[in-house]
Amino acid sequence: MKIALVTGATSGIGKAVAESLAEEGYNLIITGRRGELLNRVASNLESGGAKVLPLCFDVRSALEVKSNIGGLPAEWRNIDVLINNAGLAVGLNPINEGVVDDWERMIDTNVKGLLYVSRIVSNYMVQRRSGHIVNLCSIAGKETYMNGNVYCATKHAVAALTEGMRLDLLKYGIRVSQICPGAVETEFSEVRFKGDKEKAAKVYKGFEPLKAEDVAAAIMFMINCPQHVNINDMTIMPTAQANSTVFYKTPEDQ
Ligand code: NDP
Ligand code: 8X3
């Protein structure tokens, strides 16, 4: 049985990818901070026949990552696929009004958390000369939009790290990919707007956004390519979204 590790599997894209991987016969290590939710996701995956190891920790803590991922039982260390998904946007402010705590949450999660996890898992993969790392980047890793400053910077960093990882891990036969989605309707905007559901819902009004399952299907395509094929970078957008800021919405929702 193959093993996949998905960070941030309590909701959205991470949960959908974990479900797709389980359907394809993977055993799963899933992570997130919301323990109860994580256990519920684990039970659902197990009811479909997968073996699941739920690990509740914060990717921002190097110590917690080390004890959870560095301390994996031997039978869970042969990780074939790592989905570096845990991430978030917090706030949407011009740079001069930025909230330092929001900046730190984004940088610590999206960049440092991804690094802490990758440092350990890439070594498991190096030992076996095999593995596939898929990083959740974003259209915000290719473009910068007004007030998105720090979130965009973290995703530009993910893009640079994807390239760096691919270069460094090339000689071990480890595949490294990134996926860059446009608007996906998940808990993302609710987190960005700090629980303001109304503001969050408005983001996805007047057009058909991507669903987490659409992104999961694209990731599964990447993973299922033959061993000699690596998709470096995939951008996936709603048909009604041309770039990070241009949408074709019903007139009342413009
Ligand atoms: P969700 O908010 O639905 O899911 C985010 C996941 O990340 C949750 O499972 C959350 O779990 C986890 N997470 C967040 N912070 C931490 C942390 N410090 N430690 C551990 N886990 C954490 O959002 P999405 O599914 O949309 O986002 C997933 C990824 O996709 C992110 O990297 C995001 O930047 C990226 N993305 C999203 C897009 C979108 O439009 N939705 C578009 C492009 C990229 P918990 O809260 O339980 O810790
Ligand atoms: C999430 C998509 O455009 O809000 O990464 O940055 S966007």
Short mmCIF file of N, CA, C and O in Angstrom, two decimals, residues 101-228:
data_model
loop_
_atom_site.label_atom_id
_atom_site.label_comp_id
_atom_site.label_asym_id
_atom_site.label_seq_id
_atom_site.Cartn_x
_atom_site.Cartn_y
_atom_site.Cartn_z
N ASP A 101 0.61 40.73 13.12
CA ASP A 101 0.26 39.36 13.53
C ASP A 101 -0.28 38.55 12.33
O ASP A 101 0.02 37.36 12.19
N ASP A 102 -1.05 39.21 11.45
CA ASP A 102 -1.54 38.52 10.24
C ASP A 102 -0.36 38.11 9.37
O ASP A 102 -0.30 37.00 8.84
N TRP A 103 0.59 39.03 9.20
CA TRP A 103 1.77 38.73 8.37
C TRP A 103 2.49 37.52 8.91
O TRP A 103 2.89 36.63 8.17
N GLU A 104 2.66 37.52 10.24
CA GLU A 104 3.42 36.42 10.83
C GLU A 104 2.69 35.09 10.68
O GLU A 104 3.31 34.06 10.39
N ARG A 105 1.37 35.13 10.84
CA ARG A 105 0.61 33.87 10.68
C ARG A 105 0.78 33.31 9.28
O ARG A 105 0.96 32.11 9.09
N MET A 106 0.75 34.20 8.27
CA MET A 106 0.87 33.73 6.88
C MET A 106 2.28 33.24 6.57
O MET A 106 2.47 32.18 5.97
N ILE A 107 3.26 34.02 6.99
CA ILE A 107 4.66 33.62 6.68
C ILE A 107 5.01 32.34 7.44
O ILE A 107 5.60 31.41 6.89
N ASP A 108 4.61 32.28 8.70
CA ASP A 108 4.96 31.10 9.53
C ASP A 108 4.26 29.83 9.03
O ASP A 108 4.82 28.73 9.13
N THR A 109 3.05 29.97 8.53
CA THR A 109 2.31 28.78 8.07
C THR A 109 2.73 28.42 6.64
O THR A 109 3.16 27.30 6.37
N ASN A 110 2.57 29.38 5.73
CA ASN A 110 2.69 29.07 4.30
C ASN A 110 4.13 28.80 3.88
O ASN A 110 4.37 28.04 2.94
N VAL A 111 5.08 29.46 4.54
CA VAL A 111 6.48 29.30 4.14
C VAL A 111 7.24 28.42 5.14
O VAL A 111 7.76 27.36 4.79
N LYS A 112 7.25 28.85 6.40
CA LYS A 112 8.09 28.12 7.37
C LYS A 112 7.50 26.73 7.68
O LYS A 112 8.23 25.75 7.77
N GLY A 113 6.17 26.65 7.79
CA GLY A 113 5.53 25.35 8.06
C GLY A 113 5.82 24.37 6.94
O GLY A 113 6.17 23.20 7.18
N LEU A 114 5.68 24.85 5.71
CA LEU A 114 5.96 23.99 4.55
C LEU A 114 7.41 23.51 4.57
O LEU A 114 7.71 22.34 4.28
N LEU A 115 8.31 24.41 4.98
CA LEU A 115 9.73 24.03 5.05
C LEU A 115 9.99 22.99 6.13
O LEU A 115 10.71 22.01 5.90
N TYR A 116 9.41 23.20 7.32
CA TYR A 116 9.65 22.26 8.43
C TYR A 116 9.22 20.83 8.02
O TYR A 116 9.93 19.86 8.27
N VAL A 117 8.03 20.75 7.42
CA VAL A 117 7.51 19.43 7.02
C VAL A 117 8.38 18.83 5.92
O VAL A 117 8.78 17.66 5.98
N SER A 118 8.72 19.66 4.93
CA SER A 118 9.47 19.15 3.77
C SER A 118 10.87 18.69 4.17
O SER A 118 11.40 17.72 3.61
N ARG A 119 11.47 19.38 5.11
CA ARG A 119 12.83 19.03 5.57
C ARG A 119 12.87 17.58 6.02
O ARG A 119 13.78 16.82 5.68
N ILE A 120 11.87 17.18 6.79
CA ILE A 120 11.85 15.82 7.35
C ILE A 120 11.39 14.80 6.31
O ILE A 120 12.04 13.77 6.10
N VAL A 121 10.29 15.12 5.62
CA VAL A 121 9.74 14.12 4.69
C VAL A 121 10.67 13.91 3.50
O VAL A 121 10.82 12.78 3.02
N SER A 122 11.34 14.97 3.04
CA SER A 122 12.24 14.79 1.90
C SER A 122 13.37 13.82 2.27
O SER A 122 13.82 13.05 1.43
N ASN A 123 13.79 13.81 3.53
CA ASN A 123 14.83 12.85 3.93
C ASN A 123 14.32 11.41 3.92
O ASN A 123 15.06 10.50 3.56
N TYR A 124 13.04 11.21 4.33
CA TYR A 124 12.48 9.86 4.20
C TYR A 124 12.51 9.44 2.73
O TYR A 124 12.80 8.29 2.40
N MET A 125 12.18 10.40 1.85
CA MET A 125 12.12 10.07 0.41
C MET A 125 13.52 9.85 -0.16
O MET A 125 13.72 8.96 -0.99
N VAL A 126 14.48 10.66 0.28
CA VAL A 126 15.86 10.52 -0.19
C VAL A 126 16.38 9.11 0.13
O VAL A 126 17.01 8.46 -0.70
N GLN A 127 16.07 8.64 1.34
CA GLN A 127 16.54 7.30 1.73
C GLN A 127 16.03 6.22 0.78
O GLN A 127 16.71 5.24 0.50
N ARG A 128 14.80 6.44 0.24
CA ARG A 128 14.20 5.41 -0.64
C ARG A 128 14.39 5.77 -2.11
O ARG A 128 13.94 5.04 -2.99
N ARG A 129 15.05 6.91 -2.37
CA ARG A 129 15.25 7.36 -3.75
C ARG A 129 13.92 7.41 -4.52
O ARG A 129 13.85 7.03 -5.69
N SER A 130 12.88 7.86 -3.86
CA SER A 130 11.58 7.91 -4.53
C SER A 130 10.60 8.77 -3.73
O SER A 130 10.71 8.87 -2.51
N GLY A 131 9.66 9.37 -4.43
CA GLY A 131 8.65 10.16 -3.76
C GLY A 131 8.16 11.29 -4.66
O GLY A 131 8.76 11.56 -5.71
N HIS A 132 7.06 11.91 -4.25
CA HIS A 132 6.48 13.01 -5.02
C HIS A 132 5.97 14.07 -4.03
O HIS A 132 5.18 13.75 -3.14
N ILE A 133 6.47 15.28 -4.18
CA ILE A 133 6.03 16.38 -3.32
C ILE A 133 5.18 17.33 -4.17
O ILE A 133 5.63 17.77 -5.24
N VAL A 134 3.97 17.62 -3.69
CA VAL A 134 3.10 18.57 -4.41
C VAL A 134 2.84 19.75 -3.47
O VAL A 134 2.27 19.58 -2.38
N ASN A 135 3.27 20.92 -3.88
CA ASN A 135 3.07 22.13 -3.07
C ASN A 135 1.84 22.90 -3.54
O ASN A 135 1.65 23.11 -4.74
N LEU A 136 1.01 23.31 -2.57
CA LEU A 136 -0.11 24.17 -2.88
C LEU A 136 0.38 25.60 -3.00
O LEU A 136 0.63 26.26 -1.99
N CYS A 137 0.54 26.03 -4.24
CA CYS A 137 0.89 27.43 -4.49
C CYS A 137 -0.44 28.14 -4.75
O CYS A 137 -1.44 27.83 -4.10
N SER A 138 -0.49 29.03 -5.71
CA SER A 138 -1.72 29.79 -5.96
C SER A 138 -1.48 30.69 -7.16
O SER A 138 -0.32 30.97 -7.52
N ILE A 139 -2.56 31.20 -7.74
CA ILE A 139 -2.41 32.26 -8.73
C ILE A 139 -1.70 33.46 -8.06
O ILE A 139 -1.00 34.23 -8.71
N ALA A 140 -1.84 33.52 -6.72
CA ALA A 140 -1.15 34.57 -5.96
C ALA A 140 0.36 34.32 -5.87
O ALA A 140 1.10 35.17 -5.39
N GLY A 141 0.82 33.17 -6.36
CA GLY A 141 2.24 32.90 -6.45
C GLY A 141 2.81 33.32 -7.79
O GLY A 141 4.02 33.21 -8.03
N LYS A 142 1.93 33.76 -8.67
CA LYS A 142 2.35 34.19 -10.00
C LYS A 142 2.06 35.66 -10.24
O LYS A 142 2.67 36.30 -11.07
N GLU A 143 1.04 36.18 -9.54
CA GLU A 143 0.63 37.58 -9.70
C GLU A 143 0.52 38.20 -8.31
O GLU A 143 0.41 37.49 -7.32
N THR A 144 0.51 39.52 -8.29
CA THR A 144 0.29 40.22 -7.02
C THR A 144 -0.94 41.11 -7.20
O THR A 144 -1.03 41.80 -8.21
N TYR A 145 -1.87 41.03 -6.28
CA TYR A 145 -3.06 41.87 -6.41
C TYR A 145 -3.12 42.86 -5.24
O TYR A 145 -2.49 42.65 -4.19
N MET A 146 -3.88 43.94 -5.45
CA MET A 146 -3.94 44.99 -4.42
C MET A 146 -4.37 44.41 -3.07
O MET A 146 -5.31 43.62 -3.01
N ASN A 147 -3.68 44.79 -2.05
CA ASN A 147 -3.96 44.41 -0.66
C ASN A 147 -3.61 42.94 -0.34
O ASN A 147 -3.80 42.49 0.78
N GLY A 148 -3.14 42.22 -1.36
CA GLY A 148 -2.78 40.81 -1.14
C GLY A 148 -1.31 40.64 -0.80
O GLY A 148 -0.84 39.52 -0.57
N ASN A 149 -0.62 41.79 -0.76
CA ASN A 149 0.85 41.85 -0.57
C ASN A 149 1.54 40.65 0.10
O ASN A 149 2.30 39.92 -0.54
N VAL A 150 1.27 40.42 1.37
CA VAL A 150 2.04 39.40 2.10
C VAL A 150 1.60 37.99 1.73
O VAL A 150 2.44 37.09 1.56
N TYR A 151 0.29 37.78 1.56
CA TYR A 151 -0.16 36.45 1.10
C TYR A 151 0.50 36.13 -0.24
O TYR A 151 1.04 35.02 -0.43
N CYS A 152 0.48 37.10 -1.17
CA CYS A 152 1.10 36.88 -2.48
C CYS A 152 2.59 36.59 -2.31
O CYS A 152 3.14 35.71 -2.99
N ALA A 153 3.24 37.30 -1.41
CA ALA A 153 4.68 37.07 -1.19
C ALA A 153 4.93 35.65 -0.68
O ALA A 153 5.89 34.99 -1.10
N THR A 154 4.05 35.15 0.20
CA THR A 154 4.27 33.79 0.71
C THR A 154 4.11 32.77 -0.42
O THR A 154 4.82 31.77 -0.46
N LYS A 155 3.17 33.02 -1.32
CA LYS A 155 2.95 32.05 -2.40
C LYS A 155 4.04 32.19 -3.47
O LYS A 155 4.40 31.20 -4.11
N HIS A 156 4.58 33.40 -3.66
CA HIS A 156 5.77 33.53 -4.53
C HIS A 156 6.93 32.74 -3.90
O HIS A 156 7.73 32.13 -4.62
N ALA A 157 7.00 32.76 -2.59
CA ALA A 157 8.05 31.98 -1.91
C ALA A 157 7.83 30.48 -2.13
O ALA A 157 8.80 29.74 -2.37
N VAL A 158 6.58 30.05 -2.09
CA VAL A 158 6.29 28.63 -2.35
C VAL A 158 6.76 28.26 -3.76
O VAL A 158 7.36 27.19 -3.98
N ALA A 159 6.53 29.17 -4.72
CA ALA A 159 6.95 28.89 -6.11
C ALA A 159 8.47 28.74 -6.17
O ALA A 159 9.00 27.84 -6.83
N ALA A 160 9.18 29.62 -5.48
CA ALA A 160 10.65 29.54 -5.48
C ALA A 160 11.11 28.25 -4.79
O ALA A 160 12.05 27.58 -5.25
N LEU A 161 10.44 27.90 -3.70
CA LEU A 161 10.83 26.67 -2.99
C LEU A 161 10.53 25.43 -3.81
O LEU A 161 11.28 24.44 -3.75
N THR A 162 9.46 25.45 -4.58
CA THR A 162 9.17 24.30 -5.45
C THR A 162 10.32 24.11 -6.43
O THR A 162 10.80 22.98 -6.62
N GLU A 163 10.78 25.20 -7.02
CA GLU A 163 11.92 25.10 -7.96
C GLU A 163 13.17 24.61 -7.24
O GLU A 163 13.90 23.76 -7.74
N GLY A 164 13.41 25.19 -6.08
CA GLY A 164 14.60 24.82 -5.31
C GLY A 164 14.58 23.35 -4.91
O GLY A 164 15.59 22.64 -5.02
N MET A 165 13.41 22.89 -4.46
CA MET A 165 13.30 21.47 -4.06
C MET A 165 13.54 20.57 -5.26
O MET A 165 14.19 19.54 -5.15
N ARG A 166 12.98 20.98 -6.41
CA ARG A 166 13.12 20.12 -7.60
C ARG A 166 14.60 19.99 -7.98
O ARG A 166 15.08 18.91 -8.32
N LEU A 167 15.32 21.11 -7.89
CA LEU A 167 16.76 21.08 -8.22
C LEU A 167 17.52 20.19 -7.24
O LEU A 167 18.31 19.34 -7.63
N ASP A 168 17.24 20.37 -5.96
CA ASP A 168 18.02 19.65 -4.95
C ASP A 168 17.69 18.17 -4.89
O ASP A 168 18.54 17.35 -4.51
N LEU A 169 16.46 17.82 -5.24
CA LEU A 169 16.04 16.42 -5.09
C LEU A 169 16.09 15.64 -6.40
O LEU A 169 15.79 14.45 -6.43
N LEU A 170 16.50 16.34 -7.45
CA LEU A 170 16.56 15.74 -8.79
C LEU A 170 17.34 14.43 -8.79
O LEU A 170 16.90 13.42 -9.33
N LYS A 171 18.49 14.45 -8.14
CA LYS A 171 19.38 13.27 -8.22
C LYS A 171 18.85 12.06 -7.46
O LYS A 171 19.41 10.98 -7.56
N TYR A 172 17.80 12.28 -6.69
CA TYR A 172 17.20 11.15 -5.97
C TYR A 172 15.94 10.61 -6.66
O TYR A 172 15.26 9.75 -6.13
N GLY A 173 15.61 11.18 -7.81
CA GLY A 173 14.44 10.70 -8.54
C GLY A 173 13.13 11.13 -7.89
O GLY A 173 12.08 10.52 -8.12
N ILE A 174 13.19 12.17 -7.05
CA ILE A 174 11.98 12.63 -6.37
C ILE A 174 11.30 13.70 -7.23
O ILE A 174 11.94 14.65 -7.68
N ARG A 175 10.00 13.51 -7.47
CA ARG A 175 9.25 14.47 -8.28
C ARG A 175 8.77 15.63 -7.39
O ARG A 175 8.37 15.40 -6.25
N VAL A 176 8.84 16.83 -7.93
CA VAL A 176 8.35 18.00 -7.18
C VAL A 176 7.48 18.84 -8.11
O VAL A 176 7.91 19.25 -9.18
N SER A 177 6.25 19.08 -7.67
CA SER A 177 5.27 19.80 -8.48
C SER A 177 4.62 20.89 -7.65
O SER A 177 4.63 20.84 -6.42
N GLN A 178 4.02 21.85 -8.34
CA GLN A 178 3.14 22.78 -7.63
C GLN A 178 1.85 22.97 -8.42
O GLN A 178 1.83 22.83 -9.64
N ILE A 179 0.80 23.28 -7.68
CA ILE A 179 -0.47 23.60 -8.33
C ILE A 179 -0.87 24.99 -7.90
O ILE A 179 -0.73 25.35 -6.72
N CYS A 180 -1.36 25.76 -8.86
CA CYS A 180 -1.69 27.17 -8.61
C CYS A 180 -3.16 27.42 -8.95
O CYS A 180 -3.50 27.76 -10.09
N PRO A 181 -4.04 27.26 -7.97
CA PRO A 181 -5.45 27.49 -8.24
C PRO A 181 -5.83 28.97 -8.15
O PRO A 181 -5.21 29.74 -7.40
N GLY A 182 -6.88 29.32 -8.92
CA GLY A 182 -7.56 30.60 -8.70
C GLY A 182 -8.57 30.39 -7.57
O GLY A 182 -8.30 29.63 -6.64
N ALA A 183 -9.73 31.02 -7.69
CA ALA A 183 -10.69 31.00 -6.56
C ALA A 183 -11.32 29.63 -6.35
O ALA A 183 -12.00 29.10 -7.25
N VAL A 184 -11.10 29.06 -5.18
CA VAL A 184 -11.70 27.78 -4.80
C VAL A 184 -12.59 28.04 -3.59
O VAL A 184 -12.11 28.62 -2.59
N GLU A 185 -13.84 27.62 -3.65
CA GLU A 185 -14.74 27.89 -2.52
C GLU A 185 -14.51 26.86 -1.41
O GLU A 185 -14.92 25.71 -1.50
N THR A 186 -13.81 27.31 -0.38
CA THR A 186 -13.48 26.47 0.79
C THR A 186 -13.67 27.37 2.02
O THR A 186 -14.36 28.39 1.95
N GLU A 187 -12.97 27.05 3.11
CA GLU A 187 -13.02 27.95 4.28
C GLU A 187 -12.03 29.11 4.13
O GLU A 187 -11.88 29.94 5.02
N PHE A 188 -11.31 29.12 2.99
CA PHE A 188 -10.24 30.08 2.76
C PHE A 188 -10.66 31.54 3.05
O PHE A 188 -9.98 32.26 3.79
N SER A 189 -11.78 31.97 2.46
CA SER A 189 -12.16 33.38 2.60
C SER A 189 -12.69 33.68 4.00
O SER A 189 -12.55 34.79 4.51
N GLU A 190 -13.32 32.67 4.61
CA GLU A 190 -13.80 32.85 5.98
C GLU A 190 -12.61 33.08 6.91
O GLU A 190 -12.67 33.90 7.84
N VAL A 191 -11.53 32.36 6.65
CA VAL A 191 -10.31 32.55 7.45
C VAL A 191 -9.71 33.92 7.14
O VAL A 191 -9.35 34.67 8.05
N ARG A 192 -9.66 34.25 5.84
CA ARG A 192 -9.07 35.54 5.45
C ARG A 192 -9.82 36.70 6.12
O ARG A 192 -9.22 37.65 6.60
N PHE A 193 -11.17 36.59 6.15
CA PHE A 193 -11.96 37.68 6.74
C PHE A 193 -12.31 37.41 8.20
O PHE A 193 -13.28 37.94 8.73
N LYS A 194 -11.51 36.58 8.83
CA LYS A 194 -11.56 36.36 10.29
C LYS A 194 -12.96 36.02 10.79
O LYS A 194 -13.46 36.61 11.74
N GLY A 195 -13.62 35.10 10.07
CA GLY A 195 -14.91 34.60 10.52
C GLY A 195 -16.11 35.34 9.96
O GLY A 195 -17.25 34.96 10.24
N ASP A 196 -15.90 36.39 9.17
CA ASP A 196 -17.03 37.13 8.60
C ASP A 196 -17.58 36.35 7.39
O ASP A 196 -17.11 36.46 6.26
N LYS A 197 -18.62 35.54 7.68
CA LYS A 197 -19.16 34.62 6.67
C LYS A 197 -19.77 35.37 5.49
O LYS A 197 -19.70 34.93 4.35
N GLU A 198 -20.39 36.53 5.79
CA GLU A 198 -21.07 37.29 4.73
C GLU A 198 -20.05 37.81 3.72
O GLU A 198 -20.22 37.68 2.50
N LYS A 199 -18.98 38.38 4.25
CA LYS A 199 -17.91 38.91 3.40
C LYS A 199 -17.28 37.78 2.58
O LYS A 199 -16.97 37.93 1.40
N ALA A 200 -17.12 36.64 3.26
CA ALA A 200 -16.50 35.49 2.59
C ALA A 200 -17.39 34.97 1.45
O ALA A 200 -16.90 34.72 0.35
N ALA A 201 -18.69 34.88 1.71
CA ALA A 201 -19.61 34.34 0.71
C ALA A 201 -19.62 35.22 -0.54
O ALA A 201 -19.75 34.74 -1.67
N LYS A 202 -19.46 36.55 -0.33
CA LYS A 202 -19.49 37.50 -1.45
C LYS A 202 -18.40 37.23 -2.48
O LYS A 202 -18.57 37.47 -3.68
N VAL A 203 -17.28 36.70 -2.01
CA VAL A 203 -16.14 36.43 -2.90
C VAL A 203 -16.55 35.49 -4.03
O VAL A 203 -16.08 35.59 -5.16
N TYR A 204 -17.45 34.54 -3.70
CA TYR A 204 -17.78 33.49 -4.66
C TYR A 204 -19.13 33.71 -5.32
O TYR A 204 -19.67 32.82 -5.98
N LYS A 205 -19.71 34.90 -5.16
CA LYS A 205 -21.03 35.16 -5.72
C LYS A 205 -20.93 35.63 -7.17
O LYS A 205 -20.01 36.36 -7.54
N GLY A 206 -21.90 35.23 -7.98
CA GLY A 206 -22.00 35.77 -9.34
C GLY A 206 -21.17 35.03 -10.37
O GLY A 206 -21.13 35.41 -11.55
N PHE A 207 -20.50 33.96 -9.97
CA PHE A 207 -19.77 33.12 -10.91
C PHE A 207 -19.60 31.75 -10.27
O PHE A 207 -19.89 31.58 -9.08
N GLU A 208 -19.13 30.79 -11.07
CA GLU A 208 -18.95 29.45 -10.50
C GLU A 208 -17.48 29.24 -10.14
O GLU A 208 -16.62 29.07 -11.02
N PRO A 209 -17.17 29.27 -8.85
CA PRO A 209 -15.77 29.07 -8.43
C PRO A 209 -15.37 27.61 -8.58
O PRO A 209 -16.21 26.74 -8.79
N LEU A 210 -14.08 27.34 -8.44
CA LEU A 210 -13.62 25.95 -8.37
C LEU A 210 -14.13 25.34 -7.07
O LEU A 210 -14.33 26.06 -6.07
N LYS A 211 -14.30 24.03 -7.09
CA LYS A 211 -14.58 23.29 -5.86
C LYS A 211 -13.27 22.62 -5.43
O LYS A 211 -12.39 22.36 -6.27
N ALA A 212 -13.17 22.30 -4.16
CA ALA A 212 -11.97 21.61 -3.67
C ALA A 212 -11.73 20.33 -4.47
O ALA A 212 -10.59 19.97 -4.78
N GLU A 213 -12.83 19.68 -4.86
CA GLU A 213 -12.72 18.41 -5.61
C GLU A 213 -12.09 18.62 -6.98
O GLU A 213 -11.44 17.73 -7.52
N ASP A 214 -12.32 19.81 -7.58
CA ASP A 214 -11.70 20.09 -8.90
C ASP A 214 -10.17 20.12 -8.76
O ASP A 214 -9.44 19.61 -9.60
N VAL A 215 -9.72 20.76 -7.68
CA VAL A 215 -8.27 20.86 -7.45
C VAL A 215 -7.71 19.47 -7.11
O VAL A 215 -6.63 19.08 -7.59
N ALA A 216 -8.48 18.73 -6.32
CA ALA A 216 -8.03 17.37 -5.96
C ALA A 216 -7.86 16.51 -7.22
O ALA A 216 -6.88 15.77 -7.35
N ALA A 217 -8.79 16.64 -8.15
CA ALA A 217 -8.72 15.83 -9.39
C ALA A 217 -7.46 16.20 -10.18
O ALA A 217 -6.79 15.33 -10.74
N ALA A 218 -7.13 17.49 -10.21
CA ALA A 218 -5.93 17.93 -10.93
C ALA A 218 -4.67 17.40 -10.24
O ALA A 218 -3.71 16.96 -10.90
N ILE A 219 -4.68 17.41 -8.92
CA ILE A 219 -3.52 16.88 -8.17
C ILE A 219 -3.37 15.37 -8.43
O ILE A 219 -2.27 14.86 -8.62
N MET A 220 -4.50 14.67 -8.47
CA MET A 220 -4.44 13.23 -8.73
C MET A 220 -3.87 12.96 -10.12
O MET A 220 -3.13 11.99 -10.33
N PHE A 221 -4.19 13.84 -11.07
CA PHE A 221 -3.61 13.69 -12.42
C PHE A 221 -2.09 13.78 -12.34
O PHE A 221 -1.37 12.98 -12.92
N MET A 222 -1.61 14.77 -11.60
CA MET A 222 -0.15 14.94 -11.46
C MET A 222 0.49 13.70 -10.85
O MET A 222 1.52 13.21 -11.33
N ILE A 223 -0.13 13.20 -9.79
CA ILE A 223 0.43 12.06 -9.06
C ILE A 223 0.41 10.81 -9.92
O ILE A 223 1.32 9.97 -9.85
N ASN A 224 -0.63 10.68 -10.73
CA ASN A 224 -0.81 9.45 -11.51
C ASN A 224 -0.07 9.45 -12.84
O ASN A 224 -0.16 8.48 -13.59
N CYS A 225 0.67 10.51 -13.14
CA CYS A 225 1.49 10.49 -14.35
C CYS A 225 2.54 9.38 -14.20
O CYS A 225 2.94 9.06 -13.08
N PRO A 226 3.00 8.83 -15.31
CA PRO A 226 4.05 7.81 -15.19
C PRO A 226 5.26 8.37 -14.44
O PRO A 226 5.49 9.59 -14.43
N GLN A 227 6.01 7.47 -13.85
CA GLN A 227 7.15 7.83 -12.99
C GLN A 227 8.14 8.79 -13.67
O GLN A 227 8.74 9.64 -13.02
N HIS A 228 8.30 8.65 -15.01
CA HIS A 228 9.29 9.49 -15.71
C HIS A 228 8.71 10.86 -16.08
O HIS A 228 9.39 11.66 -16.72
#
